[in-house]
């Protein structure tokens, strides 16, 4: 038969079969007709055909697949009702299934998905769903993907790419990546477990891996293949949000196969390189987060970063500067990959310089969160660990210049954690630049965080293929083993404790209790306040200074009358007293003594301290001491007097002693009557017994009459600018402490008549500083605002302060949404909750949102 007659014969055969299937209801006739057409399927098991000889069967199959397969399968699906299909036996029904499981795989998959989407609940929907289950279960998706990657003999890659890429690839990739969502939307509660994302994408990943193995064999045999389809499929699935499920199967295989096989390295490089730019971010991020060592990242990605601009942007900009991660592995892999090859080393140097510029930028320190800044610090330390001696000598001057400028910005920060980051990195950088010379050494608390930062200077080592395989085998079991690890750890600790007890059981030597021993001093303790003041002025006798400072608070509180004339002078001595002799507890004792003086004579001393705060001849530490003393004194004055509690306790104890004496002196008849009465009382229920506890005795608030002396002198001169003090510019640490102090004083004056005026003044001050660039100051502003809300009665908030409160509410919402400081967001949320509670309490819940 000539080539011209073959298409006509195939078309005639298909049309006859459609006519028979449309008119006949005999199962035998239906099966016989379907069997004749099944011989034309591209992947038919039987090569014999009654209608075509052996020479023409291949051409007939090609003609059927290209021009008749889709229409005939669509015709069969339309006939899938219970009356027609139900007459076939279980074996006879396989004649229908074979058209979808052994035909043109991508056409069958597209056809079944379309009919599932269009069908209403019916037998046809059920049958199409069952066919899709068999399609997935029998790994026909693997055959479908392989058909898109294989290049037929005599066809070039460019021809294969141009013929299959456009609409068909887009349609197939869309269906494969969204298949679980489509089936869930259509089937809802009747959805098959095989269509769940966790199950479906794992099967699809295994099928994809099988195809890659086939491509590997073709490459080894010097035959062409196309990996663009797989690359686009990986990217689209990751873009849909199934990265962990899908790549969790592929990436461990990539790590193992590329360990010692160059062909697999080249294949993985091509797959990663050809992923679309908009999807590449998700793939690279997962690889960097889960591959155990940066050497494996090199084998998977290769030198693709040198030719792919998107990949270069992701690894040198996005991951390092625009994001932050809790685990260090992504930084080790990223920077280790850049340093792993001389061809990529220049990217490491460039990234390190960029990181140091951002790290030392004062604006970045102020406007980024601590977690982000901590992440950048870790990146710089890891990058320093990968520098060679030649790199250090070549870029030594630039690195030192960037470090010095950044170091100043860190030391100026009010946050101790930020300052410590600067100290640790400066020490590390000087150690790398000149390991044998002089290195910087700062004084800071060397805790777990700083030790971890210092350990990052050592590059990660190759764990070996055995360890890598064990790590990869635990990818899916990490969550399940976490609880077991905790139980094992607790049991080990218990065993260690028991072992220690056994070892120590033979030790009969017990140390003496020296907790009550008193230190013997050569100087005698002063008995009067003036003697104490004279001792504190002494410069050449450290023992006398220590003794006088130790008893200062006790003398002040015991002799308040002797303090009247010298209270200001005493505070002045304490304020200027320096710890020149390293006295133990110096700061605490000095602070307690100053607080005792202020509590004794608040008006005179508060006026002195608030006036001196804005004077010229004081350093930051002394001004901070003034604020701390004023805040602590305000809190103590606002509490009930200790003498009241002492007298109450004494009275109670006297009454108890008298009652005890009466009971002891009473005779036996009275005693047994009391016992009987107590038993009766214990079993008797009384509904009106009177107060169960004595009424509280009101005590005058000692702080209310003097609150203004603490508050207004502090707030009135905040815009003062002198050589040693500029709160609105460089002295933001003092500004923050001032706001905290004003907030404490505000809360101490709660329910005082002057509280309303103080609240309005503090709100005006808050309004000036609410957008300060330093996070520490913004935190102080939020604290002060919360103190205003807690101190002022709610009715005053909604009446006299209504406009201020509305503006404050909007500002708090803005801070929660936009502030870069995580602590500011937390405080703003808490303050907003306090404000909402106060307003709802006053307005009875009828408040606009």
PDB file of N, CA, C and O in Angstrom, residues 482-533:
ATOM      1  N   UNK A 482      13.017  14.669  66.889  1.00  0.00           N
ATOM      2  CA  UNK A 482      13.324  15.777  67.792  1.00  0.00           C
ATOM      3  C   UNK A 482      12.910  15.462  69.221  1.00  0.00           C
ATOM      4  O   UNK A 482      13.659  15.694  70.179  1.00  0.00           O
ATOM      5  N   UNK A 483      11.688  14.910  69.368  1.00  0.00           N
ATOM      6  CA  UNK A 483      11.205  14.590  70.713  1.00  0.00           C
ATOM      7  C   UNK A 483      12.027  13.461  71.323  1.00  0.00           C
ATOM      8  O   UNK A 483      12.299  13.454  72.528  1.00  0.00           O
ATOM      9  N   UNK A 484      12.438  12.470  70.492  1.00  0.00           N
ATOM     10  CA  UNK A 484      13.240  11.372  71.008  1.00  0.00           C
ATOM     11  C   UNK A 484      14.588  11.856  71.519  1.00  0.00           C
ATOM     12  O   UNK A 484      15.102  11.378  72.520  1.00  0.00           O
ATOM     13  N   UNK A 485      15.171  12.849  70.807  1.00  0.00           N
ATOM     14  CA  UNK A 485      16.456  13.395  71.244  1.00  0.00           C
ATOM     15  C   UNK A 485      16.338  14.032  72.615  1.00  0.00           C
ATOM     16  O   UNK A 485      17.223  13.908  73.456  1.00  0.00           O
ATOM     17  N   UNK A 486      15.221  14.761  72.834  1.00  0.00           N
ATOM     18  CA  UNK A 486      15.033  15.420  74.131  1.00  0.00           C
ATOM     19  C   UNK A 486      14.920  14.388  75.245  1.00  0.00           C
ATOM     20  O   UNK A 486      15.472  14.567  76.337  1.00  0.00           O
ATOM     21  N   UNK A 487      14.192  13.278  74.986  1.00  0.00           N
ATOM     22  CA  UNK A 487      14.050  12.249  76.001  1.00  0.00           C
ATOM     23  C   UNK A 487      15.394  11.585  76.300  1.00  0.00           C
ATOM     24  O   UNK A 487      15.734  11.328  77.457  1.00  0.00           O
ATOM     25  N   UNK A 488      16.181  11.323  75.253  1.00  0.00           N
ATOM     26  CA  UNK A 488      17.495  10.711  75.455  1.00  0.00           C
ATOM     27  C   UNK A 488      18.397  11.640  76.254  1.00  0.00           C
ATOM     28  O   UNK A 488      19.125  11.222  77.156  1.00  0.00           O
ATOM     29  N   UNK A 489      18.344  12.950  75.921  1.00  0.00           N
ATOM     30  CA  UNK A 489      19.177  13.927  76.608  1.00  0.00           C
ATOM     31  C   UNK A 489      18.831  13.998  78.089  1.00  0.00           C
ATOM     32  O   UNK A 489      19.707  14.040  78.957  1.00  0.00           O
ATOM     33  N   UNK A 490      17.518  13.984  78.404  1.00  0.00           N
ATOM     34  CA  UNK A 490      17.107  14.054  79.813  1.00  0.00           C
ATOM     35  C   UNK A 490      17.536  12.802  80.570  1.00  0.00           C
ATOM     36  O   UNK A 490      17.965  12.870  81.717  1.00  0.00           O
ATOM     37  N   UNK A 491      17.440  11.633  79.918  1.00  0.00           N
ATOM     38  CA  UNK A 491      17.845  10.408  80.586  1.00  0.00           C
ATOM     39  C   UNK A 491      19.350  10.380  80.844  1.00  0.00           C
ATOM     40  O   UNK A 491      19.808   9.917  81.876  1.00  0.00           O
ATOM     41  N   UNK A 492      20.141  10.907  79.875  1.00  0.00           N
ATOM     42  CA  UNK A 492      21.590  10.974  80.058  1.00  0.00           C
ATOM     43  C   UNK A 492      21.937  11.883  81.225  1.00  0.00           C
ATOM     44  O   UNK A 492      22.798  11.581  82.049  1.00  0.00           O
ATOM     45  N   UNK A 493      21.232  13.034  81.312  1.00  0.00           N
ATOM     46  CA  UNK A 493      21.490  13.964  82.412  1.00  0.00           C
ATOM     47  C   UNK A 493      21.172  13.319  83.752  1.00  0.00           C
ATOM     48  O   UNK A 493      21.898  13.506  84.733  1.00  0.00           O
ATOM     49  N   UNK A 494      20.068  12.554  83.791  1.00  0.00           N
ATOM     50  CA  UNK A 494      19.718  11.867  85.036  1.00  0.00           C
ATOM     51  C   UNK A 494      20.800  10.854  85.418  1.00  0.00           C
ATOM     52  O   UNK A 494      21.175  10.722  86.585  1.00  0.00           O
ATOM     53  N   UNK A 495      21.317  10.115  84.413  1.00  0.00           N
ATOM     54  CA  UNK A 495      22.380   9.144  84.695  1.00  0.00           C
ATOM     55  C   UNK A 495      23.632   9.838  85.206  1.00  0.00           C
ATOM     56  O   UNK A 495      24.309   9.353  86.110  1.00  0.00           O
ATOM     57  N   UNK A 496      23.956  11.017  84.601  1.00  0.00           N
ATOM     58  CA  UNK A 496      25.130  11.756  85.051  1.00  0.00           C
ATOM     59  C   UNK A 496      24.972  12.229  86.490  1.00  0.00           C
ATOM     60  O   UNK A 496      25.907  12.194  87.280  1.00  0.00           O
ATOM     61  N   UNK A 497      23.753  12.669  86.833  1.00  0.00           N
ATOM     62  CA  UNK A 497      23.503  13.112  88.207  1.00  0.00           C
ATOM     63  C   UNK A 497      23.661  11.967  89.187  1.00  0.00           C
ATOM     64  O   UNK A 497      24.293  12.085  90.246  1.00  0.00           O
ATOM     65  N   UNK A 498      23.106  10.802  88.827  1.00  0.00           N
ATOM     66  CA  UNK A 498      23.221   9.645  89.711  1.00  0.00           C
ATOM     67  C   UNK A 498      24.669   9.205  89.876  1.00  0.00           C
ATOM     68  O   UNK A 498      25.124   8.852  90.961  1.00  0.00           O
ATOM     69  N   UNK A 499      25.424   9.257  88.758  1.00  0.00           N
ATOM     70  CA  UNK A 499      26.834   8.881  88.826  1.00  0.00           C
ATOM     71  C   UNK A 499      27.612   9.829  89.719  1.00  0.00           C
ATOM     72  O   UNK A 499      28.458   9.429  90.520  1.00  0.00           O
ATOM     73  N   UNK A 500      27.300  11.124  89.584  1.00  0.00           N
ATOM     74  CA  UNK A 500      27.982  12.124  90.403  1.00  0.00           C
ATOM     75  C   UNK A 500      27.678  11.930  91.878  1.00  0.00           C
ATOM     76  O   UNK A 500      28.559  12.038  92.738  1.00  0.00           O
ATOM     77  N   UNK A 501      26.419  11.597  92.177  1.00  0.00           N
ATOM     78  CA  UNK A 501      26.059  11.369  93.580  1.00  0.00           C
ATOM     79  C   UNK A 501      26.810  10.160  94.141  1.00  0.00           C
ATOM     80  O   UNK A 501      27.254  10.168  95.286  1.00  0.00           O
ATOM     81  N   UNK A 502      26.954   9.125  93.301  1.00  0.00           N
ATOM     82  CA  UNK A 502      27.679   7.951  93.772  1.00  0.00           C
ATOM     83  C   UNK A 502      29.136   8.266  94.035  1.00  0.00           C
ATOM     84  O   UNK A 502      29.740   7.787  94.990  1.00  0.00           O
ATOM     85  N   UNK A 503      29.729   9.089  93.145  1.00  0.00           N
ATOM     86  CA  UNK A 503      31.136   9.434  93.307  1.00  0.00           C
ATOM     87  C   UNK A 503      31.360  10.313  94.531  1.00  0.00           C
ATOM     88  O   UNK A 503      32.397  10.230  95.182  1.00  0.00           O
ATOM     89  N   UNK A 504      30.393  11.178  94.820  1.00  0.00           N
ATOM     90  CA  UNK A 504      30.558  12.108  95.933  1.00  0.00           C
ATOM     91  C   UNK A 504      30.130  11.524  97.269  1.00  0.00           C
ATOM     92  O   UNK A 504      30.260  12.170  98.298  1.00  0.00           O
ATOM     93  N   UNK A 505      29.563  10.332  97.245  1.00  0.00           N
ATOM     94  CA  UNK A 505      29.024   9.782  98.495  1.00  0.00           C
ATOM     95  C   UNK A 505      30.108   9.462  99.504  1.00  0.00           C
ATOM     96  O   UNK A 505      29.860   9.422 100.702  1.00  0.00           O
ATOM     97  N   UNK A 506      31.340   9.229  99.032  1.00  0.00           N
ATOM     98  CA  UNK A 506      32.428   8.873  99.938  1.00  0.00           C
ATOM     99  C   UNK A 506      33.153  10.086 100.495  1.00  0.00           C
ATOM    100  O   UNK A 506      34.105   9.935 101.271  1.00  0.00           O
ATOM    101  N   UNK A 507      32.734  11.275 100.060  1.00  0.00           N
ATOM    102  CA  UNK A 507      33.425  12.493 100.495  1.00  0.00           C
ATOM    103  C   UNK A 507      32.814  12.970 101.805  1.00  0.00           C
ATOM    104  O   UNK A 507      31.685  13.443 101.841  1.00  0.00           O
ATOM    105  N   UNK A 508      33.556  12.826 102.920  1.00  0.00           N
ATOM    106  CA  UNK A 508      33.045  13.190 104.243  1.00  0.00           C
ATOM    107  C   UNK A 508      33.408  14.597 104.650  1.00  0.00           C
ATOM    108  O   UNK A 508      32.997  15.065 105.715  1.00  0.00           O
ATOM    109  N   UNK A 509      34.199  15.303 103.847  1.00  0.00           N
ATOM    110  CA  UNK A 509      34.645  16.638 104.203  1.00  0.00           C
ATOM    111  C   UNK A 509      33.633  17.659 103.712  1.00  0.00           C
ATOM    112  O   UNK A 509      33.368  17.759 102.522  1.00  0.00           O
ATOM    113  N   UNK A 510      33.040  18.395 104.618  1.00  0.00           N
ATOM    114  CA  UNK A 510      32.060  19.405 104.260  1.00  0.00           C
ATOM    115  C   UNK A 510      32.651  20.784 104.497  1.00  0.00           C
ATOM    116  O   UNK A 510      33.300  21.016 105.519  1.00  0.00           O
ATOM    117  N   UNK A 511      32.440  21.720 103.585  1.00  0.00           N
ATOM    118  CA  UNK A 511      33.005  23.072 103.768  1.00  0.00           C
ATOM    119  C   UNK A 511      32.279  23.814 104.879  1.00  0.00           C
ATOM    120  O   UNK A 511      31.104  23.571 105.160  1.00  0.00           O
ATOM    121  N   UNK A 512      33.009  24.729 105.515  1.00  0.00           N
ATOM    122  CA  UNK A 512      32.419  25.539 106.569  1.00  0.00           C
ATOM    123  C   UNK A 512      31.452  26.549 105.956  1.00  0.00           C
ATOM    124  O   UNK A 512      31.663  27.055 104.852  1.00  0.00           O
ATOM    125  N   UNK A 513      30.416  26.848 106.705  1.00  0.00           N
ATOM    126  CA  UNK A 513      29.454  27.864 106.288  1.00  0.00           C
ATOM    127  C   UNK A 513      30.010  29.239 106.647  1.00  0.00           C
ATOM    128  O   UNK A 513      30.074  29.608 107.810  1.00  0.00           O
ATOM    129  N   UNK A 514      30.430  29.994 105.623  1.00  0.00           N
ATOM    130  CA  UNK A 514      31.038  31.312 105.851  1.00  0.00           C
ATOM    131  C   UNK A 514      30.125  32.438 105.383  1.00  0.00           C
ATOM    132  O   UNK A 514      30.564  33.571 105.204  1.00  0.00           O
ATOM    133  N   UNK A 515      28.838  32.111 105.173  1.00  0.00           N
ATOM    134  CA  UNK A 515      27.928  33.132 104.655  1.00  0.00           C
ATOM    135  C   UNK A 515      27.658  34.235 105.665  1.00  0.00           C
ATOM    136  O   UNK A 515      27.320  35.356 105.289  1.00  0.00           O
ATOM    137  N   UNK A 516      27.772  33.935 106.962  1.00  0.00           N
ATOM    138  CA  UNK A 516      27.467  34.935 107.984  1.00  0.00           C
ATOM    139  C   UNK A 516      28.708  35.680 108.475  1.00  0.00           C
ATOM    140  O   UNK A 516      28.613  36.493 109.397  1.00  0.00           O
ATOM    141  N   UNK A 517      29.847  35.366 107.911  1.00  0.00           N
ATOM    142  CA  UNK A 517      31.074  36.048 108.346  1.00  0.00           C
ATOM    143  C   UNK A 517      31.044  37.504 107.917  1.00  0.00           C
ATOM    144  O   UNK A 517      30.562  37.832 106.828  1.00  0.00           O
ATOM    145  N   UNK A 518      31.544  38.348 108.751  1.00  0.00           N
ATOM    146  CA  UNK A 518      31.602  39.783 108.459  1.00  0.00           C
ATOM    147  C   UNK A 518      33.038  40.181 108.175  1.00  0.00           C
ATOM    148  O   UNK A 518      33.984  39.657 108.770  1.00  0.00           O
ATOM    149  N   UNK A 519      33.171  41.111 107.244  1.00  0.00           N
ATOM    150  CA  UNK A 519      34.500  41.569 106.862  1.00  0.00           C
ATOM    151  C   UNK A 519      35.055  42.509 107.939  1.00  0.00           C
ATOM    152  O   UNK A 519      34.392  43.444 108.380  1.00  0.00           O
ATOM    153  N   UNK A 520      36.281  42.249 108.359  1.00  0.00           N
ATOM    154  CA  UNK A 520      36.933  43.069 109.381  1.00  0.00           C
ATOM    155  C   UNK A 520      37.615  44.245 108.699  1.00  0.00           C
ATOM    156  O   UNK A 520      38.368  44.081 107.743  1.00  0.00           O
ATOM    157  N   UNK A 521      37.297  45.440 109.155  1.00  0.00           N
ATOM    158  CA  UNK A 521      37.871  46.640 108.565  1.00  0.00           C
ATOM    159  C   UNK A 521      38.680  47.398 109.605  1.00  0.00           C
ATOM    160  O   UNK A 521      38.382  47.368 110.809  1.00  0.00           O
ATOM    161  N   UNK A 522      39.720  48.086 109.122  1.00  0.00           N
ATOM    162  CA  UNK A 522      40.559  48.879 110.019  1.00  0.00           C
ATOM    163  C   UNK A 522      39.847  50.149 110.481  1.00  0.00           C
ATOM    164  O   UNK A 522      40.151  50.681 111.546  1.00  0.00           O
ATOM    165  N   UNK A 523      38.911  50.653 109.676  1.00  0.00           N
ATOM    166  CA  UNK A 523      38.199  51.890 110.022  1.00  0.00           C
ATOM    167  C   UNK A 523      36.894  51.565 110.727  1.00  0.00           C
ATOM    168  O   UNK A 523      36.247  50.552 110.451  1.00  0.00           O
ATOM    169  N   UNK A 524      36.526  52.447 111.656  1.00  0.00           N
ATOM    170  CA  UNK A 524      35.276  52.276 112.391  1.00  0.00           C
ATOM    171  C   UNK A 524      34.131  52.900 111.619  1.00  0.00           C
ATOM    172  O   UNK A 524      34.301  53.881 110.879  1.00  0.00           O
ATOM    173  N   UNK A 525      32.948  52.345 111.801  1.00  0.00           N
ATOM    174  CA  UNK A 525      31.778  52.861 111.107  1.00  0.00           C
ATOM    175  C   UNK A 525      31.359  54.199 111.697  1.00  0.00           C
ATOM    176  O   UNK A 525      31.333  54.361 112.937  1.00  0.00           O
ATOM    177  N   UNK A 526      31.011  55.168 110.862  1.00  0.00           N
ATOM    178  CA  UNK A 526      30.576  56.470 111.385  1.00  0.00           C
ATOM    179  C   UNK A 526      29.210  56.353 112.049  1.00  0.00           C
ATOM    180  O   UNK A 526      28.362  55.564 111.629  1.00  0.00           O
ATOM    181  N   UNK A 527      28.978  57.178 113.056  1.00  0.00           N
ATOM    182  CA  UNK A 527      27.713  57.164 113.785  1.00  0.00           C
ATOM    183  C   UNK A 527      26.806  58.309 113.371  1.00  0.00           C
ATOM    184  O   UNK A 527      25.604  58.291 113.691  1.00  0.00           O
ATOM    185  N   UNK A 528      27.341  59.310 112.705  1.00  0.00           N
ATOM    186  CA  UNK A 528      26.548  60.484 112.354  1.00  0.00           C
ATOM    187  C   UNK A 528      26.701  60.763 110.853  1.00  0.00           C
ATOM    188  O   UNK A 528      27.696  60.380 110.211  1.00  0.00           O
ATOM    189  N   UNK A 529      25.722  61.458 110.315  1.00  0.00           N
ATOM    190  CA  UNK A 529      25.686  61.725 108.883  1.00  0.00           C
ATOM    191  C   UNK A 529      26.866  62.579 108.456  1.00  0.00           C
ATOM    192  O   UNK A 529      27.483  62.330 107.414  1.00  0.00           O
ATOM    193  N   UNK A 530      27.207  63.591 109.251  1.00  0.00           N
ATOM    194  CA  UNK A 530      28.304  64.472 108.864  1.00  0.00           C
ATOM    195  C   UNK A 530      29.644  63.720 108.869  1.00  0.00           C
ATOM    196  O   UNK A 530      30.498  63.977 108.020  1.00  0.00           O
ATOM    197  N   UNK A 531      29.816  62.809 109.817  1.00  0.00           N
ATOM    198  CA  UNK A 531      31.030  61.990 109.800  1.00  0.00           C
ATOM    199  C   UNK A 531      31.082  61.110 108.554  1.00  0.00           C
ATOM    200  O   UNK A 531      32.159  60.888 107.971  1.00  0.00           O
ATOM    201  N   UNK A 532      29.921  60.602 108.159  1.00  0.00           N
ATOM    202  CA  UNK A 532      29.852  59.769 106.947  1.00  0.00           C
ATOM    203  C   UNK A 532      30.224  60.587 105.716  1.00  0.00           C
ATOM    204  O   UNK A 532      30.968  60.117 104.848  1.00  0.00           O
ATOM    205  N   UNK A 533      29.708  61.821 105.630  1.00  0.00           N
ATOM    206  CA  UNK A 533      30.048  62.687 104.508  1.00  0.00           C
ATOM    207  C   UNK A 533      31.537  62.986 104.468  1.00  0.00           C
ATOM    208  O   UNK A 533      32.165  62.979 103.416  1.00  0.00           O
TER     209      UNK A 533
END
